[in-house]
Coordinates of C-alpha atoms and ligand atoms in Angstrom, one line a residue:
X1 CA -6.8 -10.8 113.9
X2 CA -3.3 -10.3 112.3
X3 CA -2.3 -7.2 110.4
X4 CA -4.3 -4.0 110.0
X5 CA -6.9 -5.3 107.5
X6 CA -10.4 -3.8 108.1
X7 CA -13.9 -4.2 106.7
X8 CA -14.2 -5.9 103.3
X9 CA -10.5 -6.5 103.1
X10 CA -11.1 -9.1 105.9
X11 CA -14.2 -10.6 104.4
X12 CA -12.4 -10.9 101.1
X13 CA -9.4 -12.8 102.6
X14 CA -10.1 -16.5 103.0
X15 CA -7.6 -17.0 105.8
X16 CA -9.1 -14.1 107.9
X17 CA -12.7 -14.3 107.0
X18 CA -15.0 -16.2 109.4
X19 CA -18.0 -14.3 108.1
X20 CA -21.1 -14.5 110.4
X21 CA -19.0 -15.9 113.2
X22 CA -17.4 -12.5 113.9
X23 CA -18.5 -11.5 117.4
X24 CA -20.0 -8.1 118.2
X25 CA -16.8 -7.0 119.6
X26 CA -14.8 -8.1 116.6
X27 CA -17.3 -6.4 114.3
X28 CA -16.8 -3.2 116.2
X29 CA -13.0 -3.4 116.2
X30 CA -12.6 -4.6 112.6
X31 CA -14.9 -2.2 110.9
X32 CA -17.4 -4.9 110.1
X33 CA -20.5 -3.3 111.5
X34 CA -23.2 -3.1 108.9
X35 CA -21.3 -5.5 106.6
X36 CA -22.8 -8.7 108.1
X37 CA -26.3 -9.9 108.9
X38 CA -27.2 -9.3 112.6
X39 CA -27.0 -12.8 114.0
X40 CA -23.6 -14.1 115.2
X41 CA -23.4 -17.8 114.4
X42 CA -20.6 -20.2 115.0
X43 CA -18.8 -22.7 112.9
X44 CA -21.3 -25.5 113.6
X45 CA -24.2 -23.5 112.1
X46 CA -22.0 -22.4 109.2
X47 CA -21.1 -26.1 108.6
X48 CA -24.7 -27.1 108.6
X49 CA -25.5 -24.3 106.1
X50 CA -22.7 -25.4 103.8
X51 CA -23.8 -29.0 104.0
X52 CA -27.4 -28.0 103.2
X53 CA -26.1 -26.2 100.1
X54 CA -23.9 -29.1 99.0
X55 CA -26.7 -31.6 99.4
X56 CA -29.3 -29.7 97.6
X57 CA -27.3 -29.5 94.4
X58 CA -28.2 -31.9 91.5
X59 CA -24.7 -32.8 90.3
X60 CA -21.3 -33.6 91.9
X61 CA -19.6 -31.1 89.7
X62 CA -21.8 -28.3 91.2
X63 CA -20.9 -29.6 94.7
X64 CA -17.2 -29.4 93.7
X65 CA -17.7 -25.8 92.4
X66 CA -19.4 -24.9 95.7
X67 CA -16.6 -26.4 97.8
X68 CA -13.9 -24.6 95.8
X69 CA -15.7 -21.4 96.3
X70 CA -16.0 -22.1 100.0
X71 CA -12.3 -22.7 100.2
X72 CA -11.7 -19.3 98.5
X73 CA -14.1 -17.6 100.9
X74 CA -13.5 -19.1 104.3
X75 CA -10.7 -21.5 104.5
X76 CA -11.2 -22.6 108.1
X77 CA -14.8 -23.4 107.5
X78 CA -13.9 -25.3 104.4
X79 CA -11.3 -27.5 106.1
X80 CA -13.5 -27.9 109.2
X81 CA -16.4 -29.1 107.0
X82 CA -14.3 -31.4 104.9
X83 CA -12.6 -33.0 107.9
X84 CA -15.9 -33.4 109.8
X85 CA -17.6 -35.0 106.7
X86 CA -14.6 -36.6 105.0
X87 CA -16.3 -39.7 103.7
X88 CA -18.9 -37.6 102.0
X89 CA -16.7 -34.8 100.8
X90 CA -13.4 -36.4 99.8
X91 CA -15.0 -37.9 96.7
X92 CA -16.1 -34.4 95.8
X93 CA -12.8 -32.6 96.3
X94 CA -10.8 -35.5 95.0
X95 CA -11.4 -38.6 92.9
X96 CA -13.8 -39.2 91.3
X97 CA -15.3 -35.7 91.0
X98 CA -12.0 -34.0 90.5
X99 CA -11.6 -36.0 87.3
X100 CA -14.8 -34.4 85.9
X101 CA -13.6 -31.0 87.2
X102 CA -10.4 -31.4 85.3
X103 CA -12.2 -32.3 82.1
X104 CA -14.3 -29.2 82.5
X105 CA -11.6 -27.0 84.0
X106 CA -11.6 -24.4 81.3
X107 CA -15.4 -24.2 81.4
X108 CA -15.9 -23.9 85.1
X109 CA -12.9 -21.7 85.8
X110 CA -13.6 -18.8 88.1
X111 CA -10.7 -17.6 90.1
X112 CA -7.0 -18.5 89.5
X113 CA -5.4 -20.8 92.2
X114 CA -1.9 -22.0 92.2
X115 CA 1.0 -21.2 89.9
X116 CA 1.4 -21.7 86.1
X117 CA 4.7 -22.1 84.3
X118 CA 4.9 -22.4 80.5
X119 CA 7.8 -22.7 78.0
X120 CA 7.5 -18.9 77.6
X121 CA 8.8 -18.6 81.2
X122 CA 12.1 -20.3 80.4
X123 CA 15.0 -18.4 81.9
X124 CA 12.8 -16.5 84.3
X125 CA 11.1 -19.2 86.5
X126 CA 13.1 -18.2 89.6
X127 CA 12.1 -14.6 89.1
X128 CA 8.4 -15.2 88.6
X129 CA 8.3 -17.5 91.7
X130 CA 8.7 -14.2 93.6
X131 CA 5.1 -13.4 92.5
X132 CA 3.8 -16.0 94.7
X133 CA 2.6 -14.2 97.8
X134 CA 3.8 -16.7 100.5
X135 CA 7.5 -17.3 101.5
X136 CA 7.0 -20.3 103.8
X137 CA 5.9 -22.9 101.1
X138 CA 6.6 -26.4 102.4
X139 CA 4.7 -28.7 100.0
X140 CA 4.5 -28.3 96.3
X141 CA 2.4 -30.6 94.1
X142 CA 3.3 -30.3 90.5
X143 CA 1.8 -31.9 87.4
X144 CA 2.3 -31.4 83.7
X145 CA -1.2 -32.7 83.1
X146 CA -0.2 -35.5 80.7
X147 CA -1.8 -38.4 82.5
X148 CA -4.6 -37.1 84.7
X149 CA -6.0 -40.0 86.8
X150 CA -6.9 -42.6 84.1
X151 CA -8.2 -39.8 81.8
X152 CA -5.1 -39.1 79.7
X153 CA -3.7 -35.8 78.5
X154 CA -5.7 -32.9 79.9
X155 CA -3.1 -30.3 79.5
X156 CA -3.5 -27.2 81.8
X157 CA -6.9 -28.5 82.8
X158 CA -5.0 -30.9 85.1
X159 CA -4.5 -28.0 87.6
X160 CA -7.5 -29.4 89.5
X161 CA -5.2 -32.3 90.6
X162 CA -2.5 -30.3 92.5
X163 CA -5.2 -28.1 94.0
X164 CA -7.2 -31.1 95.1
X165 CA -4.1 -33.0 96.5
X166 CA -3.0 -30.0 98.5
X167 CA -6.4 -29.5 100.0
X168 CA -6.0 -33.1 101.2
X169 CA -2.6 -32.3 102.6
X170 CA -4.2 -29.7 104.7
X171 CA -7.4 -31.5 105.6
X172 CA -5.7 -34.9 106.3
X173 CA -2.4 -33.9 107.8
X174 CA -2.8 -30.3 108.9
X175 CA -0.2 -28.8 106.5
X176 CA -1.1 -25.1 106.7
X177 CA -2.8 -23.8 103.6
X178 CA -0.3 -21.0 103.3
X179 CA 2.5 -23.6 103.1
X180 CA 0.9 -25.3 100.1
X181 CA 1.7 -24.5 96.4
X182 CA -0.1 -26.2 93.5
X183 CA 1.9 -25.9 90.3
X184 CA 0.9 -26.6 86.7
X185 CA 3.9 -27.1 84.5
X186 CA 2.0 -26.2 81.3
X187 CA 4.2 -27.5 78.6
X188 CA 1.4 -27.8 76.0
X189 CA -1.0 -30.6 75.2
X190 CA -1.3 -33.2 72.5
X191 CA -5.1 -33.4 73.2
X192 CA -6.5 -31.9 70.0
X193 CA -10.0 -31.5 71.4
X194 CA -8.5 -29.1 74.0
X195 CA -6.4 -27.3 71.5
X196 CA -9.6 -26.8 69.4
X197 CA -11.6 -25.6 72.4
X198 CA -11.8 -21.8 72.2
X199 CA -12.2 -21.7 76.0
X200 CA -9.1 -23.8 76.7
X201 CA -6.9 -21.8 79.0
X202 CA -3.5 -23.5 78.7
X203 CA -0.5 -23.1 76.5
X204 CA -2.0 -23.6 73.0
X205 CA 0.7 -25.7 71.5
X206 CA 1.8 -29.4 71.2
X207 CA 3.8 -30.6 74.2
X208 CA 7.5 -29.8 74.3
X209 CA 9.5 -32.9 74.6
X210 CA 13.0 -34.4 75.1
X211 CA 15.7 -32.0 76.3
X212 CA 13.4 -29.0 75.9
X213 CA 11.1 -30.6 78.4
X214 CA 13.7 -31.9 80.8
X215 CA 15.6 -28.6 80.9
X216 CA 12.4 -26.7 81.8
X217 CA 11.6 -29.2 84.6
X218 CA 15.2 -28.8 85.8
X219 CA 15.0 -25.0 85.8
X220 CA 11.7 -25.3 87.8
X221 CA 13.3 -27.6 90.4
X222 CA 16.3 -25.4 90.8
X223 CA 14.1 -22.3 91.1
X224 CA 12.0 -24.0 93.8
X225 CA 15.1 -25.1 95.7
X226 CA 16.4 -21.6 95.7
X227 CA 13.1 -19.8 96.6
X228 CA 11.6 -22.5 98.9
X229 CA 14.6 -24.5 100.2
X230 CA 12.6 -26.5 102.7
X231 CA 9.8 -27.5 100.3
X232 CA 8.8 -31.0 99.5
X233 CA 8.1 -31.6 95.8
X234 CA 5.4 -34.1 94.9
X235 CA 5.3 -35.1 91.2
X236 CA 1.8 -36.0 90.2
X237 CA 0.1 -37.5 87.2
X238 CA 3.0 -37.4 84.8
X239 CA 3.0 -39.8 81.9
X240 CA 4.7 -43.0 83.0
X241 CA 8.1 -42.7 81.2
X242 CA 8.5 -39.1 82.4
X243 CA 7.3 -40.0 85.9
X244 CA 10.1 -42.6 86.1
X245 CA 12.7 -40.3 84.5
X246 CA 11.9 -37.5 86.9
X247 CA 11.8 -39.8 89.9
X248 CA 15.2 -41.2 89.1
X249 CA 16.6 -37.8 88.3
X250 CA 15.5 -36.2 91.6
X251 CA 14.9 -38.8 94.3
X252 CA 18.5 -38.7 95.6
X253 CA 19.1 -35.0 95.3
X254 CA 15.8 -33.3 96.1
X255 CA 13.2 -33.8 98.8
X256 CA 10.7 -35.2 96.4
X257 CA 8.6 -38.2 95.5
X258 CA 6.1 -39.4 92.9
X259 CA 2.7 -40.1 94.4
X260 CA 1.5 -42.3 91.5
X261 CA 4.4 -44.6 91.9
X262 CA 5.5 -44.4 95.5
X263 CA 2.3 -43.2 97.3
X264 CA 0.2 -45.7 95.5
X265 CA 2.7 -48.4 96.4
X266 CA 2.6 -47.7 100.1
X267 CA -1.2 -47.6 100.2
X268 CA -1.4 -50.9 98.3
X269 CA 1.3 -52.5 100.4
X270 CA -0.6 -51.5 103.6
X271 CA -3.7 -53.2 102.1
X272 CA -1.7 -56.3 101.2
X273 CA -0.3 -56.5 104.8
X274 CA -3.8 -56.1 106.2
X275 CA -5.2 -58.8 103.9
X276 CA -2.8 -61.4 105.3
X277 CA -4.6 -61.1 108.6
X278 CA -7.7 -62.4 106.9
X279 CA -6.2 -65.0 104.6
X280 CA -3.7 -66.3 107.2
X281 CA -1.0 -66.4 104.4
X282 CA 2.5 -65.4 105.6
X283 CA 3.4 -62.1 103.8
X284 CA 6.7 -63.5 102.6
X285 CA 4.9 -66.5 100.9
X286 CA 2.6 -64.3 98.8
X287 CA 2.4 -64.4 95.0
X288 CA 1.1 -61.2 93.5
X289 CA -0.2 -60.6 90.0
X290 CA -0.8 -57.2 88.4
X291 CA -3.0 -56.3 85.5
X292 CA -1.2 -53.1 84.2
X293 CA 2.5 -52.6 84.2
X294 CA 2.7 -48.9 84.3
X295 CA 3.7 -46.4 86.9
X296 CA 1.2 -47.4 89.6
X297 CA 1.6 -51.2 89.2
X298 CA 5.4 -51.1 88.9
X299 CA 5.7 -48.7 91.9
X300 CA 3.7 -51.2 94.0
X301 CA 5.9 -54.0 92.7
X302 CA 9.1 -52.2 93.6
X303 CA 8.0 -51.4 97.1
X304 CA 6.7 -55.0 97.6
X305 CA 10.3 -56.1 96.7
X306 CA 11.7 -53.9 99.4
X307 CA 9.1 -55.2 101.8
X308 CA 9.7 -58.9 100.9
X309 CA 13.4 -58.3 101.4
X310 CA 12.7 -56.7 104.8
X311 CA 10.7 -59.9 105.5
X312 CA 13.8 -62.0 104.7
X313 CA 13.8 -62.9 101.0
X314 CA 16.6 -62.3 98.6
X315 CA 15.9 -59.6 96.0
X316 CA 15.8 -62.1 93.1
X317 CA 13.4 -64.4 95.0
X318 CA 11.2 -61.5 95.9
X319 CA 11.0 -60.3 92.3
X320 CA 10.0 -63.8 91.2
X321 CA 6.9 -63.5 93.4
X322 CA 5.6 -60.7 91.3
X323 CA 4.0 -61.1 87.9
X324 CA 2.8 -58.3 85.6
X325 CA 0.5 -58.3 82.6
X326 CA 0.1 -55.3 80.3
X327 CA -1.8 -54.6 77.1
X328 CA 0.4 -57.1 75.4
X329 CA -0.1 -60.0 77.8
X330 CA 2.1 -61.5 80.5
X331 CA 5.4 -59.6 81.0
X332 CA 8.0 -62.3 80.2
X333 CA 11.6 -62.3 79.2
X334 CA 11.0 -63.3 75.6
X335 CA 9.0 -60.2 74.8
X336 CA 10.8 -57.4 72.9
X337 CA 8.3 -54.6 73.5
X338 CA 8.8 -54.0 77.2
X339 CA 9.6 -50.7 78.9
X340 CA 12.8 -50.4 81.0
X341 CA 10.8 -50.5 84.3
X342 CA 9.3 -53.8 83.3
X343 CA 12.6 -55.6 82.7
X344 CA 13.3 -56.6 86.3
X345 CA 10.0 -58.4 86.4
X346 CA 10.3 -60.1 82.9
X347 CA 10.6 -63.7 84.1
X348 CA 11.4 -66.8 82.1
X349 CA 8.0 -68.1 81.3
X350 CA 6.1 -68.8 78.1
X351 CA 4.0 -65.9 76.7
X352 CA 0.5 -66.1 78.1
X353 CA -2.8 -64.4 78.2
X354 CA -3.9 -62.8 81.4
X355 CA -6.4 -65.5 82.3
X356 CA -4.0 -68.3 81.5
X357 CA -1.4 -66.6 83.6
X358 CA -3.8 -66.6 86.6
X359 CA -4.5 -70.3 86.2
X360 CA -0.9 -71.3 85.9
X361 CA 0.8 -68.9 88.3
X362 CA -2.0 -69.0 90.9
X363 CA -1.6 -65.6 92.6
X364 CA -3.0 -64.9 96.0
X365 CA -3.3 -61.2 95.3
X366 CA -4.5 -59.6 92.1
X367 CA -3.9 -55.8 91.6
X368 CA -5.4 -53.9 88.7
X369 CA -3.9 -50.5 87.7
X370 CA -4.7 -50.2 84.0
X371 CA -7.2 -47.4 83.6
X372 CA -9.1 -50.0 81.6
X373 CA -12.6 -50.6 83.0
X374 CA -14.2 -54.0 83.0
X375 CA -10.9 -55.9 82.6
X376 CA -11.6 -58.0 85.8
X377 CA -14.3 -60.0 84.1
X378 CA -16.4 -62.7 85.7
X379 CA -14.0 -65.3 84.4
X380 CA -11.1 -63.5 86.1
X381 CA -12.8 -63.2 89.5
X382 CA -14.0 -66.8 89.2
X383 CA -10.5 -68.0 88.4
X384 CA -9.1 -66.2 91.4
X385 CA -11.8 -67.7 93.6
X386 CA -11.1 -71.2 92.3
X387 CA -7.5 -70.8 93.4
X388 CA -8.0 -69.0 96.7
X389 CA -10.4 -69.5 99.6
X390 CA -10.2 -65.7 100.1
X391 CA -8.9 -64.1 96.9
X392 CA -7.5 -60.6 97.5
X393 CA -8.4 -58.2 94.6
X394 CA -7.5 -54.5 94.2
X395 CA -9.2 -52.6 91.4
X396 CA -7.2 -49.4 91.7
X397 CA -8.0 -47.6 88.5
X398 CA -9.5 -44.1 88.9
X399 CA -11.9 -42.5 88.5
X400 CA -14.8 -45.0 89.4
X401 CA -15.8 -45.3 85.8
X402 CA -12.3 -46.8 85.0
X403 CA -12.2 -49.4 87.8
X404 CA -11.3 -52.9 86.6
X405 CA -14.5 -54.2 88.2
X406 CA -17.1 -52.8 90.6
X407 CA -17.3 -53.9 94.2
X408 CA -20.7 -55.5 93.5
X409 CA -19.2 -57.6 90.7
X410 CA -16.2 -58.7 92.8
X411 CA -18.5 -59.8 95.7
X412 CA -21.1 -61.4 93.5
X413 CA -18.7 -63.4 91.2
X414 CA -16.7 -64.7 94.2
X415 CA -19.8 -65.5 96.2
X416 CA -18.8 -63.0 98.9
X417 CA -15.3 -64.5 99.4
X418 CA -13.3 -61.7 97.9
X419 CA -11.2 -59.3 100.0
X420 CA -11.8 -56.3 97.8
X421 CA -10.4 -52.8 97.6
X422 CA -10.7 -50.1 95.0
X423 CA -9.0 -46.8 94.0
X424 CA -12.2 -44.8 93.9
X425 CA -15.0 -45.3 96.5
X426 CA -17.8 -47.8 96.1
X427 CA -21.0 -48.0 98.1
X428 CA -21.5 -51.0 100.5
X429 CA -22.8 -54.1 98.8
X430 CA -25.6 -56.3 100.2
X431 CA -25.3 -60.0 99.2
X432 CA -27.4 -62.8 100.5
X433 CA -28.1 -61.0 103.8
X434 CA -24.5 -59.9 104.3
X435 CA -23.2 -56.3 104.0
X436 CA -19.7 -55.6 102.6
X437 CA -18.2 -52.2 102.9
X438 CA -15.0 -52.2 100.8
X439 CA -12.2 -49.9 101.8
X440 CA -10.8 -47.4 99.3
X441 CA -7.0 -47.8 98.6
X442 CA -6.9 -44.1 98.6
X443 CA -3.5 -42.4 98.3
X444 CA -4.8 -39.9 100.8
X445 CA -4.1 -42.4 103.5
X446 CA -0.4 -42.1 102.7
X447 CA 0.9 -38.9 101.0
X448 CA -0.3 -36.4 103.6
X449 CA 1.4 -38.3 106.5
X450 CA 4.6 -38.8 104.4
X451 CA 4.7 -35.1 103.6
X452 CA 4.1 -34.1 107.2
X453 CA 6.8 -36.5 108.5
X454 CA 9.3 -35.4 105.9
X455 CA 8.9 -31.7 106.4
X456 CA 8.6 -31.9 110.2
X457 CA 12.2 -33.4 110.4
X458 CA 13.4 -31.4 107.3
X459 CA 14.4 -34.6 105.5
X460 CA 16.8 -34.1 102.7
X461 CA 15.3 -37.0 100.6
X462 CA 12.5 -39.5 100.9
X463 CA 13.8 -43.1 101.0
X464 CA 12.0 -46.4 100.2
X465 CA 12.3 -47.3 103.8
X466 CA 10.2 -44.2 104.7
X467 CA 7.4 -45.5 102.4
X468 CA 7.8 -48.9 104.0
X469 CA 7.4 -47.4 107.5
X470 CA 4.3 -45.5 106.3
X471 CA 2.7 -48.7 104.9
X472 CA 3.4 -50.5 108.2
X473 CA 2.0 -47.6 110.2
X474 CA -1.2 -47.5 108.0
X475 CA -1.7 -51.3 108.2
X476 CA -1.3 -51.0 112.0
X477 CA -4.3 -48.6 112.1
X478 CA -6.6 -51.2 110.6
X479 CA -8.8 -52.7 113.3
X480 CA -10.4 -56.2 113.5
X481 CA -13.7 -54.4 113.1
X482 CA -12.5 -52.8 109.8
X483 CA -11.3 -56.1 108.5
X484 CA -14.6 -57.8 109.5
X485 CA -16.6 -55.3 107.6
X486 CA -14.6 -55.9 104.5
X487 CA -12.2 -53.0 104.6
X488 CA -8.4 -53.2 104.4
X489 CA -8.1 -49.6 105.6
X490 CA -9.2 -47.7 108.6
X491 CA -12.2 -45.4 108.3
X492 CA -11.4 -42.1 106.6
X493 CA -12.9 -40.3 109.6
X494 CA -9.7 -41.3 111.5
X495 CA -7.5 -39.7 108.8
X496 CA -5.9 -37.0 111.1
X497 CA -4.8 -39.7 113.6
X498 CA -3.6 -42.0 110.8
X499 CA -1.6 -39.2 109.1
X500 CA 0.0 -38.2 112.4
X501 CA 1.0 -41.8 113.1
X502 CA 2.5 -42.2 109.7
X503 CA 4.3 -38.8 110.0
X504 CA 5.9 -39.9 113.3
X505 CA 7.0 -43.3 111.8
X506 CA 8.3 -41.6 108.7
X507 CA 10.3 -39.0 110.7
X508 CA 11.7 -41.8 113.0
X509 CA 12.9 -43.6 109.9
X510 CA 14.4 -40.4 108.5
X511 CA 16.3 -39.9 111.8
X512 CA 17.4 -43.6 111.7
X513 CA 18.8 -43.1 108.1
X514 CA 20.4 -39.8 108.9
X515 CA 18.5 -37.9 106.3
X516 CA 16.7 -35.7 108.9
X517 CA 18.2 -32.2 109.2
X518 CA 16.9 -31.1 112.6
X519 CA 17.9 -32.2 116.1
X520 CA 15.5 -35.0 117.0
X521 CA 12.8 -33.6 119.4
X522 CA 12.5 -35.4 122.8
X523 CA 8.7 -35.7 122.1
X524 CA 8.5 -36.4 118.4
X525 CA 4.8 -37.0 118.4
X526 CA 4.1 -33.9 120.4
X527 CA 6.3 -31.9 118.1
X528 CA 4.5 -33.2 115.0
X529 CA 1.1 -32.6 116.5
X530 CA 2.1 -29.0 117.3
X531 CA 2.8 -28.4 113.6
X532 CA -0.7 -29.4 112.5
X533 CA -3.0 -26.7 111.3
X534 CA -6.4 -26.9 113.1
X535 CA -9.3 -25.4 111.3
X536 CA -11.0 -23.7 114.2
X537 CA -11.9 -20.1 115.0
X538 CA -9.8 -18.4 117.6
X539 CA -11.7 -18.0 120.9
Ligands
NAD601 P1 0.1 -46.2 83.1 O1 -0.4 -45.6 81.8 O2 1.5 -45.9 83.5 O3 -0.1 -47.8 83.0 C1 -1.2 -48.4 82.5 C2 -0.9 -49.9 82.3 O4 -2.0 -50.6 82.0 C3 0.1 -50.1 81.1 O5 1.0 -51.1 81.4 C4 -0.9 -50.7 80.0 O6 -0.2 -51.6 79.1 C5 -1.8 -51.4 80.9 N1 -3.2 -51.6 80.3 C6 -4.0 -50.7 79.8 N2 -5.1 -51.2 79.3 C7 -5.0 -52.6 79.5 C8 -5.8 -53.7 79.2 N3 -7.0 -53.6 78.7 N4 -5.3 -54.9 79.6 C9 -4.1 -55.0 80.2 N5 -3.3 -54.0 80.5 C10 -3.7 -52.8 80.1 O7 -0.9 -45.7 84.2 P2 -0.7 -45.7 85.7 O8 -0.1 -44.4 86.2 O9 0.0 -46.9 86.1 O10 -2.2 -45.6 86.2 C11 -3.1 -46.7 85.9 C12 -4.4 -46.5 86.7 O11 -4.1 -46.6 88.1 C13 -5.1 -45.1 86.5 O12 -6.5 -45.3 86.3 C14 -4.9 -44.4 87.8 O13 -6.0 -43.6 88.1 C15 -4.8 -45.6 88.8 N6 -4.1 -45.2 90.0 C16 -4.8 -45.5 91.2 C17 -4.2 -45.1 92.4 C18 -5.0 -45.4 93.6 O14 -6.2 -45.7 93.6 N7 -4.4 -45.4 94.8 C19 -3.0 -44.5 92.4 C20 -2.3 -44.3 91.2 C21 -2.9 -44.7 90.0

C-alpha cells in the first residue's frame, strides 16, 4: 500500500480502496480494523455483488450512475468488472446510455470528475492546470459539447463523453486511470433549454465563436503541452466545421487526433476490409456510398482514399469510388452549398436523390452517418439488395435511437443477405431459423489501441498511415467464425488483445515513419504489454 494513508483515507481513495478484500493483516497494518464488515472477500465475490446490483436496477441510467459511483469508490473493481463483462457493461458506460447520461448530466451530477475550462479562465489555463492532482497525464479527451453523439449541443453536459471515453482507454487498452484526464472546454451553449434549466451547471452564456473560440483552444493546447508534454490529445464530439478546423490546425504539430473523424474512419475501414472476405470483391474494386457527409462520413472517405491508394489506385481514381449524400441530396460538382471537406468528393454527375443515386451508381457498400434515424428505408435496403448478392450496410449513427435502420430491418428487408454493422449495439436477430449477431462498429475497437501505441513510442504526431495500420490490425483479428455469425468485428471480450495488437502495429508504423521519440525496444510487444494497467489486487 503506497504512502502513509490510514483508515478512512484509504477507503475514500478509489485507487487504494479494495474494501472488503483487505486481508486481516492489511486491516491491522492500515488502521482498518472495525471499519469493514468481518468477512474478507475477494474480487470475484465483489464483482458478483456489483453485477447483482447493476442487474436489479430498472433503468440503464441507474446502472450508469451505479457504475460511475463504483469507479469513484474502487477503481480496480470497476475496471475488472467492466473488462470481465464488457459486452454487457460497455453500452452502459458508453453509447447508448452515456447519451442519456449527458442529457441528464446536470440532474444526476454527484461528484466532479475531470477538468472544466471556461472563457473566464482565459489567460490562466496553464496556471489552473496545476490544480489537477496528477503529473503523469498521458491521454486527454477534450470536448466542447457542441455535437454530443447524434444529440446536438449539450454544452457542459457533454462531460460524460470524455469521462466515458477515458474509462474505455483504461478498460480496453490498460492506460492507467491516473494517466487519463477528461476535459470540458465549456465555451457556453446555444441550447436554450439548457440555458433555461436552473440546474444546468455549465457556463451560462451563448457559445463564444470565431477568433475568441480558436484562441481559447490554442491557449488550452499550449498549456497542455507545457504541463503534460507527453500527453495525447483526443478531440471528441466537436461540431463538424470546428472538428476539421482543429484537426487541421493541430495534426502536424501536436500529438492529437479527432476520434469522430479518424477513429470512426479506421473502425469502418476495418469493417469494409473484413466484408470483402464475405463478398469476394477485391477491396480496390469497391464503390462506396455514404448517407451523411459530415465529420464521420468524410473521415471514413478520407481514410478509404489512403487505403485505396495503398492498394494501388491513383488518388483521383480512389476518390471517384466514393459518393456522398447529405441533407441536400447527392454531393455533386454543380451544387453551390457544399462544405470545404465535401469538395474533393463532388464529382461531375447530375443532381440526384439518394435512392436514384443508389440505383445509378450501384455501390457495394452503404455507410450511414447522419444522426437521422429511419433514413435507410425498406426501399433503400431493397435497392442495395437488388444490386448486390451480399450488400454491405453500416448504420453508424449513435445512439441506438438515431441509427439509420435497425439490425432487424436490415436483415428482414434484404432477406438475410445483408452484411450489417451499426454504431450502437443491436441484439441478435432471428430470421427464418437463422440467427444473425451483427458486430458493432464501435470506435472503442480503435482509439484505445491507437492511444496506447502512440504514447508507448512517444510519437510526436499521429499519421494517416498509423490509422491504416490500426484498421488492418483490427480486420486481422476478425475470425471466420465472427464473419459466419454476421459480425465484421471480433468479440468485444477480446478487446485487450485487440488493443495490444493495434498498439504494436501503430508503434511499428510510428518507428517506420520516424515520428517515434524513443529508442525502439527489442521486444516491442512485451514492452507495450508491460505498460498496460491490470485491474487486479496485489497479492
Ligand atoms: P455531422 O453533423 O458532421 O454530419 C451529419 C451529416 O448527415 C451531414 O452531412 C448532414 O447533411 C447529413 N444528414 C443529416 N440528416 C440527413 C438526412 N435526413 N438525409 C441525408 N443526410 C442527412 O455529424 P457526424 O459527426 O458526421 O456524426 C453523424 C452520426 O454518426 C452521429 O449520429 C454520430 O453519433 C455517428 N457516429 C458514429 C460513430 C461510430 O459508430 N463509430 C462514430 C462517429 C460518429
